[in-house]
Short mmCIF file of C-alpha atoms and ligand atoms in Angstrom, two decimals:
data_model
loop_
_atom_site.label_atom_id
_atom_site.label_comp_id
_atom_site.label_asym_id
_atom_site.label_seq_id
_atom_site.Cartn_x
_atom_site.Cartn_y
_atom_site.Cartn_z
CA MET A 1 -27.82 0.32 18.65
CA SER A 2 -29.52 -3.09 18.58
CA HIS A 3 -27.70 -5.00 15.87
CA ASN A 4 -24.90 -6.59 17.81
CA SER A 5 -25.76 -10.22 17.14
CA PHE A 6 -24.97 -12.46 14.15
CA GLY A 7 -26.13 -15.97 13.29
CA HIS A 8 -29.31 -18.04 13.58
CA LEU A 9 -28.87 -21.14 15.75
CA LEU A 10 -25.25 -20.41 16.58
CA ARG A 11 -25.39 -16.77 17.51
CA ILE A 12 -22.64 -14.39 18.54
CA THR A 13 -23.37 -11.15 20.37
CA THR A 14 -20.42 -8.80 20.91
CA TRP A 15 -20.06 -5.81 23.22
CA GLY A 16 -17.47 -3.19 24.10
CA GLU A 17 -15.56 -0.24 22.74
CA SER A 18 -11.96 0.27 21.77
CA HIS A 19 -11.02 2.23 24.89
CA GLY A 20 -13.53 0.82 27.35
CA SER A 21 -12.31 -1.46 30.11
CA ALA A 22 -12.93 -4.67 28.13
CA ILE A 23 -14.54 -6.20 25.07
CA GLY A 24 -16.49 -9.42 25.08
CA CYS A 25 -18.98 -11.72 23.44
CA VAL A 26 -21.61 -14.31 24.17
CA LEU A 27 -21.71 -17.30 21.83
CA ASP A 28 -25.09 -18.91 22.23
CA GLY A 29 -26.38 -22.14 20.70
CA CYS A 30 -23.10 -24.04 20.71
CA PRO A 31 -23.71 -27.78 21.16
CA PRO A 32 -22.38 -29.45 24.32
CA GLY A 33 -19.31 -31.66 24.42
CA ILE A 34 -16.99 -29.66 22.16
CA GLU A 35 -13.47 -29.60 23.53
CA ILE A 36 -12.14 -26.07 23.86
CA THR A 37 -9.55 -24.28 25.99
CA GLU A 38 -8.51 -20.66 26.39
CA ALA A 39 -5.11 -21.60 24.93
CA GLU A 40 -6.72 -22.90 21.75
CA ILE A 41 -8.78 -19.74 21.29
CA GLN A 42 -5.65 -17.70 22.00
CA THR A 43 -3.75 -19.19 19.05
CA TYR A 44 -6.28 -17.63 16.66
CA LEU A 45 -6.29 -14.30 18.53
CA ASP A 46 -2.51 -14.19 18.31
CA LYS A 47 -2.78 -14.23 14.51
CA ARG A 48 -4.93 -11.08 14.63
CA ARG A 49 -2.92 -9.37 17.37
CA PRO A 50 -1.21 -6.13 16.35
CA GLY A 51 2.47 -5.22 16.77
CA GLN A 52 3.83 -8.46 15.33
CA SER A 53 5.70 -6.83 12.46
CA ARG A 54 6.42 -3.33 11.22
CA TYR A 55 3.52 -3.74 8.81
CA THR A 56 0.82 -3.64 11.48
CA THR A 57 0.00 -1.07 14.17
CA GLN A 58 2.47 -0.86 17.05
CA ARG A 59 -0.38 -0.74 19.57
CA LYS A 60 0.31 -3.38 22.21
CA GLU A 61 -2.89 -5.34 22.55
CA PRO A 62 -2.08 -8.76 24.06
CA ASP A 63 -5.73 -9.75 23.62
CA THR A 64 -5.64 -12.35 26.37
CA VAL A 65 -8.95 -14.17 26.33
CA LYS A 66 -10.81 -15.47 29.37
CA ILE A 67 -13.70 -17.94 29.25
CA LEU A 68 -16.28 -16.80 31.79
CA SER A 69 -19.02 -19.36 31.20
CA GLY A 70 -20.30 -22.26 29.12
CA VAL A 71 -17.26 -24.52 29.46
CA PHE A 72 -16.73 -27.18 32.13
CA GLU A 73 -14.52 -30.17 32.86
CA ASP A 74 -16.03 -33.46 31.65
CA ASP A 75 -15.58 -36.91 33.23
CA ASP A 76 -12.24 -37.35 31.41
CA GLY A 77 -10.94 -34.03 32.76
CA LYS A 78 -11.27 -32.27 29.39
CA GLN A 79 -12.61 -28.71 29.06
CA VAL A 80 -15.78 -29.00 26.98
CA THR A 81 -18.70 -26.78 26.09
CA THR A 82 -21.80 -27.39 28.20
CA GLY A 83 -24.42 -26.17 25.72
CA THR A 84 -25.04 -23.02 27.76
CA PRO A 85 -24.02 -19.52 26.60
CA ILE A 86 -20.26 -19.19 26.25
CA SER A 87 -19.06 -15.84 27.49
CA LEU A 88 -15.60 -14.61 26.49
CA VAL A 89 -13.83 -11.46 27.60
CA ILE A 90 -10.63 -9.59 26.72
CA GLU A 91 -9.41 -6.68 28.81
CA ASN A 92 -8.28 -3.56 26.98
CA VAL A 93 -4.81 -2.66 28.17
CA ASP A 94 -3.04 -0.29 25.76
CA GLN A 95 -5.39 2.63 25.40
CA ARG A 96 -3.82 6.00 24.64
CA SER A 97 -6.91 8.11 24.41
CA LYS A 98 -4.91 11.31 23.98
CA ASP A 99 -3.78 10.01 20.56
CA TYR A 100 -7.33 10.68 19.49
CA SER A 101 -7.89 14.20 20.89
CA GLU A 102 -7.57 15.64 17.39
CA ILE A 103 -10.49 13.59 16.06
CA LYS A 104 -12.72 14.50 19.00
CA ASP A 105 -14.41 17.22 16.96
CA LYS A 106 -13.12 16.47 13.45
CA PHE A 107 -14.43 13.77 11.16
CA ARG A 108 -11.84 11.48 9.55
CA PRO A 109 -12.74 11.16 5.86
CA GLY A 110 -13.38 7.47 5.17
CA HIS A 111 -14.05 6.64 8.83
CA ALA A 112 -17.34 6.38 10.71
CA ASP A 113 -16.90 9.54 12.83
CA TYR A 114 -19.44 11.63 10.93
CA THR A 115 -22.11 8.94 10.56
CA TYR A 116 -21.96 7.80 14.21
CA LEU A 117 -22.43 11.38 15.45
CA GLU A 118 -25.17 12.04 12.91
CA LYS A 119 -27.03 8.88 13.98
CA TYR A 120 -26.61 8.89 17.77
CA GLY A 121 -25.75 12.50 18.63
CA ILE A 122 -22.96 11.21 20.85
CA ARG A 123 -19.72 9.49 19.93
CA ASP A 124 -16.99 7.72 21.88
CA TYR A 125 -14.16 9.08 19.76
CA ARG A 126 -11.41 7.30 21.72
CA GLY A 127 -9.89 4.83 19.28
CA GLY A 128 -13.08 4.92 17.23
CA GLY A 129 -15.23 3.52 20.08
CA ARG A 130 -17.58 0.84 18.81
CA SER A 131 -16.58 1.48 15.18
CA SER A 132 -13.06 0.30 16.02
CA ALA A 133 -11.99 -3.11 14.76
CA ARG A 134 -11.17 -4.08 18.36
CA GLU A 135 -14.61 -5.65 18.27
CA THR A 136 -13.41 -8.14 15.66
CA ALA A 137 -11.15 -9.81 18.25
CA MET A 138 -14.31 -11.34 19.71
CA ARG A 139 -15.33 -12.71 16.32
CA VAL A 140 -11.96 -14.41 16.05
CA ALA A 141 -12.39 -15.87 19.56
CA ALA A 142 -15.89 -17.16 18.79
CA GLY A 143 -14.72 -18.43 15.41
CA ALA A 144 -12.16 -20.64 17.17
CA ILE A 145 -15.09 -22.47 18.79
CA ALA A 146 -17.31 -22.42 15.69
CA ARG A 147 -14.73 -24.20 13.56
CA LYS A 148 -14.90 -27.17 15.98
CA VAL A 149 -18.66 -27.55 15.63
CA VAL A 150 -18.39 -29.09 12.16
CA PRO A 151 -16.39 -32.36 12.21
CA GLY A 152 -13.31 -32.20 9.98
CA LEU A 153 -13.92 -28.62 8.86
CA THR A 154 -10.90 -26.47 8.03
CA VAL A 155 -11.18 -22.77 7.29
CA ARG A 156 -8.05 -21.01 6.03
CA ALA A 157 -7.45 -17.59 4.54
CA ALA A 158 -4.65 -15.78 2.76
CA LEU A 159 -3.92 -12.29 1.45
CA VAL A 160 -4.06 -12.51 -2.34
CA GLN A 161 -3.61 -8.84 -3.20
CA LEU A 162 -1.85 -5.98 -1.41
CA GLY A 163 -2.75 -2.59 -2.85
CA PRO A 164 -2.62 -3.10 -6.64
CA HIS A 165 -0.21 -6.08 -6.37
CA ALA A 166 -1.86 -9.50 -6.77
CA ILE A 167 -0.11 -12.81 -6.08
CA ASN A 168 0.84 -15.26 -8.78
CA ARG A 169 -1.78 -17.95 -8.11
CA ASP A 170 0.41 -20.63 -9.73
CA ASN A 171 2.73 -20.26 -6.71
CA TRP A 172 -0.04 -20.83 -4.13
CA ASP A 173 1.36 -22.71 -1.14
CA TRP A 174 -0.64 -22.81 2.11
CA ASP A 175 2.54 -23.60 4.06
CA GLN A 176 3.86 -20.15 3.14
CA VAL A 177 0.96 -18.29 4.75
CA ASP A 178 2.33 -18.41 8.29
CA GLN A 179 5.92 -17.85 7.16
CA ASN A 180 5.63 -14.15 6.32
CA PRO A 181 4.06 -11.06 7.92
CA PHE A 182 1.38 -10.74 5.20
CA PHE A 183 -0.33 -14.17 5.31
CA CYS A 184 0.78 -14.37 1.67
CA PRO A 185 0.60 -17.81 -0.01
CA ASP A 186 3.03 -16.82 -2.78
CA HIS A 187 6.64 -16.68 -1.62
CA GLY A 188 7.53 -14.75 -4.78
CA SER A 189 5.36 -11.77 -3.79
CA VAL A 190 6.64 -11.28 -0.24
CA GLN A 191 9.70 -9.16 -1.00
CA SER A 192 7.95 -6.82 -3.40
CA TRP A 193 5.01 -6.46 -1.01
CA ALA A 194 7.44 -5.58 1.78
CA SER A 195 9.08 -2.80 -0.30
CA TYR A 196 5.70 -1.52 -1.43
CA LEU A 197 4.26 -1.37 2.09
CA ASP A 198 7.44 0.17 3.52
CA GLY A 199 6.98 3.01 1.03
CA ILE A 200 3.31 3.41 1.94
CA ARG A 201 4.13 3.43 5.65
CA LYS A 202 7.00 5.91 5.39
CA ASN A 203 4.77 8.28 3.44
CA GLY A 204 2.16 8.18 6.22
CA SER A 205 -0.28 6.64 3.75
CA SER A 206 -2.20 3.33 3.63
CA CYS A 207 -3.37 0.72 1.14
CA GLY A 208 -6.09 -1.88 0.70
CA ALA A 209 -6.02 -5.64 0.22
CA VAL A 210 -7.97 -8.67 -0.99
CA ILE A 211 -8.32 -11.76 1.20
CA GLU A 212 -9.40 -15.21 0.05
CA VAL A 213 -11.06 -17.61 2.48
CA VAL A 214 -11.26 -21.33 1.68
CA ALA A 215 -13.31 -23.78 3.74
CA ASP A 216 -12.52 -27.47 3.14
CA SER A 217 -14.58 -30.50 4.17
CA VAL A 218 -17.85 -28.61 4.18
CA PRO A 219 -20.56 -31.28 3.94
CA ALA A 220 -22.96 -31.02 0.98
CA GLY A 221 -26.41 -29.73 1.89
CA LEU A 222 -25.67 -26.76 4.16
CA GLY A 223 -27.68 -23.61 3.46
CA ALA A 224 -31.25 -23.13 2.38
CA PRO A 225 -32.82 -21.79 -0.81
CA ILE A 226 -34.20 -18.28 -1.24
CA TYR A 227 -33.59 -16.31 1.99
CA GLY A 228 -31.28 -18.64 3.87
CA LYS A 229 -28.54 -19.11 1.33
CA LEU A 230 -25.12 -20.12 2.55
CA ASP A 231 -23.45 -17.59 0.22
CA GLN A 232 -25.87 -14.88 1.35
CA ASP A 233 -24.86 -15.37 4.99
CA ILE A 234 -21.17 -15.61 4.13
CA ALA A 235 -21.45 -12.33 2.21
CA SER A 236 -23.25 -10.76 5.15
CA GLY A 237 -20.66 -12.00 7.65
CA LEU A 238 -17.69 -10.82 5.59
CA MET A 239 -19.31 -7.51 4.68
CA SER A 240 -19.90 -6.85 8.40
CA ILE A 241 -16.13 -6.69 8.98
CA ASN A 242 -14.79 -3.15 9.33
CA ALA A 243 -13.44 -1.60 6.13
CA VAL A 244 -14.76 -4.36 3.84
CA LYS A 245 -16.07 -2.91 0.58
CA GLY A 246 -16.56 -5.96 -1.61
CA VAL A 247 -17.32 -9.67 -1.27
CA GLU A 248 -17.40 -12.36 -3.92
CA ILE A 249 -18.01 -16.11 -3.94
CA GLY A 250 -16.18 -18.47 -6.30
CA ALA A 251 -15.56 -16.79 -9.66
CA GLY A 252 -17.44 -13.78 -8.23
CA MET A 253 -17.38 -10.63 -10.34
CA GLY A 254 -15.19 -12.49 -12.82
CA ALA A 255 -18.12 -14.84 -13.62
CA ALA A 256 -19.69 -12.04 -15.64
CA ALA A 257 -16.88 -12.31 -18.18
CA LEU A 258 -17.13 -16.11 -18.59
CA THR A 259 -19.21 -17.95 -21.15
CA GLY A 260 -21.72 -20.58 -19.99
CA GLU A 261 -19.32 -23.32 -21.07
CA GLU A 262 -16.43 -21.82 -19.13
CA ASN A 263 -18.47 -21.16 -16.04
CA ALA A 264 -20.24 -24.54 -15.79
CA ASP A 265 -18.52 -26.76 -13.24
CA GLU A 266 -18.83 -30.08 -15.10
CA ILE A 267 -19.58 -33.19 -13.03
CA ARG A 268 -18.18 -36.74 -13.22
CA ILE A 269 -18.44 -39.69 -10.87
CA GLY A 270 -15.34 -39.96 -8.68
CA LYS A 271 -13.61 -43.19 -7.58
CA ASP A 272 -15.56 -43.06 -4.32
CA GLY A 273 -18.85 -42.97 -6.27
CA LYS A 274 -19.46 -39.37 -5.26
CA PRO A 275 -19.88 -36.45 -7.67
CA GLU A 276 -16.57 -34.99 -8.78
CA PHE A 277 -16.68 -31.41 -10.04
CA GLN A 278 -14.14 -30.49 -12.73
CA SER A 279 -13.85 -26.86 -11.59
CA ASN A 280 -15.21 -24.64 -8.82
CA ASN A 281 -16.50 -21.40 -10.29
CA ALA A 282 -19.51 -21.75 -7.99
CA GLY A 283 -17.25 -21.47 -4.92
CA GLY A 284 -18.79 -24.63 -3.50
CA ILE A 285 -22.35 -23.29 -3.36
CA LEU A 286 -25.25 -23.98 -5.76
CA GLY A 287 -28.73 -22.64 -5.14
CA GLY A 288 -27.57 -21.38 -1.77
CA ILE A 289 -26.62 -24.92 -0.71
CA SER A 290 -23.12 -26.33 -0.27
CA SER A 291 -22.11 -28.84 -2.97
CA GLY A 292 -19.37 -30.56 -0.99
CA GLN A 293 -16.67 -28.68 -2.88
CA PRO A 294 -14.45 -26.22 -1.01
CA VAL A 295 -16.34 -23.04 -0.17
CA VAL A 296 -14.37 -20.10 -1.58
CA ALA A 297 -14.99 -16.44 -0.76
CA ARG A 298 -12.97 -13.28 -1.29
CA PHE A 299 -13.31 -9.87 0.26
CA ALA A 300 -11.78 -6.48 -0.47
CA VAL A 301 -10.62 -4.25 2.37
CA LYS A 302 -10.23 -0.54 1.76
CA PRO A 303 -7.12 1.45 2.77
CA THR A 304 -6.95 2.56 6.42
CA SER A 305 -8.66 5.93 6.63
CA SER A 306 -6.57 7.24 9.56
CA ILE A 307 -3.55 8.53 7.64
CA LEU A 308 -0.90 11.17 8.30
CA THR A 309 -1.37 12.91 4.95
CA PRO A 310 -3.59 15.96 5.62
CA ARG A 311 -7.11 15.55 4.19
CA LYS A 312 -9.90 18.09 3.84
CA THR A 313 -12.79 17.61 6.25
CA ILE A 314 -15.30 19.40 8.46
CA ASP A 315 -15.73 19.56 12.23
CA ALA A 316 -18.70 18.96 14.50
CA HIS A 317 -19.37 22.73 14.60
CA GLY A 318 -19.85 23.01 10.86
CA ASN A 319 -16.41 24.45 9.94
CA GLU A 320 -14.25 23.34 7.06
CA THR A 321 -10.82 22.21 8.24
CA GLU A 322 -8.06 19.67 7.60
CA ILE A 323 -7.10 16.52 9.44
CA SER A 324 -3.91 14.50 9.69
CA THR A 325 -4.47 11.44 11.87
CA LYS A 326 -1.59 10.67 14.19
CA GLY A 327 -1.51 7.68 16.51
CA ARG A 328 -0.75 4.06 15.81
CA HIS A 329 -2.67 2.82 12.79
CA ASP A 330 -2.13 -0.15 10.49
CA PRO A 331 -0.81 0.91 7.06
CA CYS A 332 -2.92 -1.96 5.66
CA VAL A 333 -5.74 -3.23 7.86
CA GLY A 334 -6.34 -6.01 5.33
CA ILE A 335 -3.44 -8.00 6.82
CA ARG A 336 -5.09 -8.36 10.22
CA ALA A 337 -8.44 -9.00 8.53
CA VAL A 338 -7.22 -12.45 7.42
CA PRO A 339 -8.06 -14.31 10.69
CA ILE A 340 -11.25 -12.26 11.00
CA GLY A 341 -12.45 -13.47 7.59
CA GLU A 342 -11.70 -17.05 8.60
CA ALA A 343 -13.71 -16.59 11.79
CA MET A 344 -16.77 -15.17 10.03
CA VAL A 345 -16.83 -17.99 7.48
CA ALA A 346 -16.43 -20.56 10.28
CA LEU A 347 -19.31 -18.99 12.22
CA VAL A 348 -21.60 -19.10 9.17
CA ILE A 349 -20.75 -22.68 8.21
CA ALA A 350 -21.19 -23.91 11.79
CA ASP A 351 -24.51 -22.08 12.05
CA HIS A 352 -25.75 -23.70 8.83
CA TYR A 353 -24.46 -27.09 9.92
CA LEU A 354 -26.65 -26.86 13.03
CA LEU A 355 -29.62 -25.54 11.04
CA HIS A 356 -29.28 -28.39 8.55
CA ARG A 357 -29.12 -30.94 11.36
CA ALA A 358 -32.16 -29.38 13.05
CA GLN A 359 -34.25 -29.44 9.88
CA THR A 360 -33.24 -32.75 8.30
CA GLY A 361 -31.69 -34.72 11.15
CA LYS A 362 -28.60 -35.16 8.93
CA SER A 363 -25.11 -34.02 9.79
C1 LIG B 401 -8.20 -5.43 11.66
C2 LIG B 401 -8.65 -4.04 11.38
C3 LIG B 401 -7.99 -2.98 11.98
C4 LIG B 401 -8.37 -1.67 11.72
N1 LIG B 401 -7.64 -0.63 12.27
C5 LIG B 401 -7.90 0.63 11.88
C6 LIG B 401 -7.06 1.69 12.30
O1 LIG B 401 -6.09 1.50 13.02
N2 LIG B 401 -7.38 2.95 11.86
C7 LIG B 401 -8.45 3.18 11.04
O2 LIG B 401 -8.68 4.33 10.66
N3 LIG B 401 -9.25 2.19 10.63
C8 LIG B 401 -9.01 0.93 11.03
N4 LIG B 401 -9.83 -0.09 10.59
C9 LIG B 401 -11.00 0.23 9.74
C10 LIG B 401 -12.11 0.94 10.50
O3 LIG B 401 -12.50 0.17 11.64
C11 LIG B 401 -13.30 1.16 9.56
O4 LIG B 401 -12.87 1.74 8.38
C12 LIG B 401 -14.32 2.07 10.21
O5 LIG B 401 -14.96 1.40 11.28
C13 LIG B 401 -15.41 2.55 9.24
O6 LIG B 401 -16.17 1.47 8.77
P1 LIG B 401 -16.22 1.06 7.23
O7 LIG B 401 -14.84 1.24 6.69
O8 LIG B 401 -16.64 -0.36 7.25
O9 LIG B 401 -17.20 1.98 6.56
C14 LIG B 401 -9.48 -1.42 10.86
C15 LIG B 401 -10.16 -2.49 10.27
C16 LIG B 401 -9.75 -3.79 10.50
C17 LIG B 401 -10.47 -4.92 9.83
#
């Protein structure tokens, strides 16, 4: 497997399996002088950490991050990046490999068990091995650094649909997102989501979700035409997250149903003399280049495939059988995908910020 790196100038390489001794990453290309501490990275990891409510897996993964390299104390005593590769590591501490003995020879429908074995002829079945979303903890850790590369950048995400239940967008309130176990921006949806997911969980089933990521204060000019589009790399980054089945930018799939008049984001001159767009169907990107508007992306996460309900499958010896996956699985992995989506968008924007600066000298 050789595709473990993502990004151009700012490049993350991750390593490790779910039940190995540790997972880690190297973030290369980060400029020097960016203030960062383990505690700061940890705040983002804590958002992704499981076991925080009954709606996520009860696996106990403290995900304590250690910085091994690339950060040093500056003359003012602050921990800053040095411009050398930043190496981060998290020890795996709550492995229960016996939970997975049933899937040793059976393929979970909807999971990567069959394709990994077909491709490599060998498979670390414990916790899904490399196909486990444990790997995404390192993206969140690297994303905590990436978001500091672009001055003033904020990248936030929220769950906008749980199973078939979408939020009421008129109620959108960012302050609500950290006040409930779903990262839901609509207070009015929380109770019904809780009842819905309780039912799903008690039935041993699972459901999907849609997450919206919004990046504010993205300078205009990031991204390149044709093969280096900002939206192209955002789509790639989000699609690389486990269980993601759809990505859209701005109006996305909905743009197909709009007329040209409805879709056009009309432009006026704002009080500051800068262009002021009257709407944002483009999701802040035109011709692959950021317009200065908020960058908006959404991604759909499928239902967790490890479910208790028995499903028809086959085993590694060519027999038809059934599988019911026990163990500690999230009833909706979309919830914990929220900070992961933020991290991927931050990594892409920071990468393009550095590319733009390298090519044009502008920042
Ligand atoms: C945060 C997160 C946690 C996940 N946890 C589980 C899990 O506990 N059980 C499971 O079957 N799948 C889980 N997944 C999804 C699998 O990793 C994913 O479905 C699998 O690797 C196959 O890849 P694909 O769905 O992208 O095709 C999780 C995904 C995310 C984003």
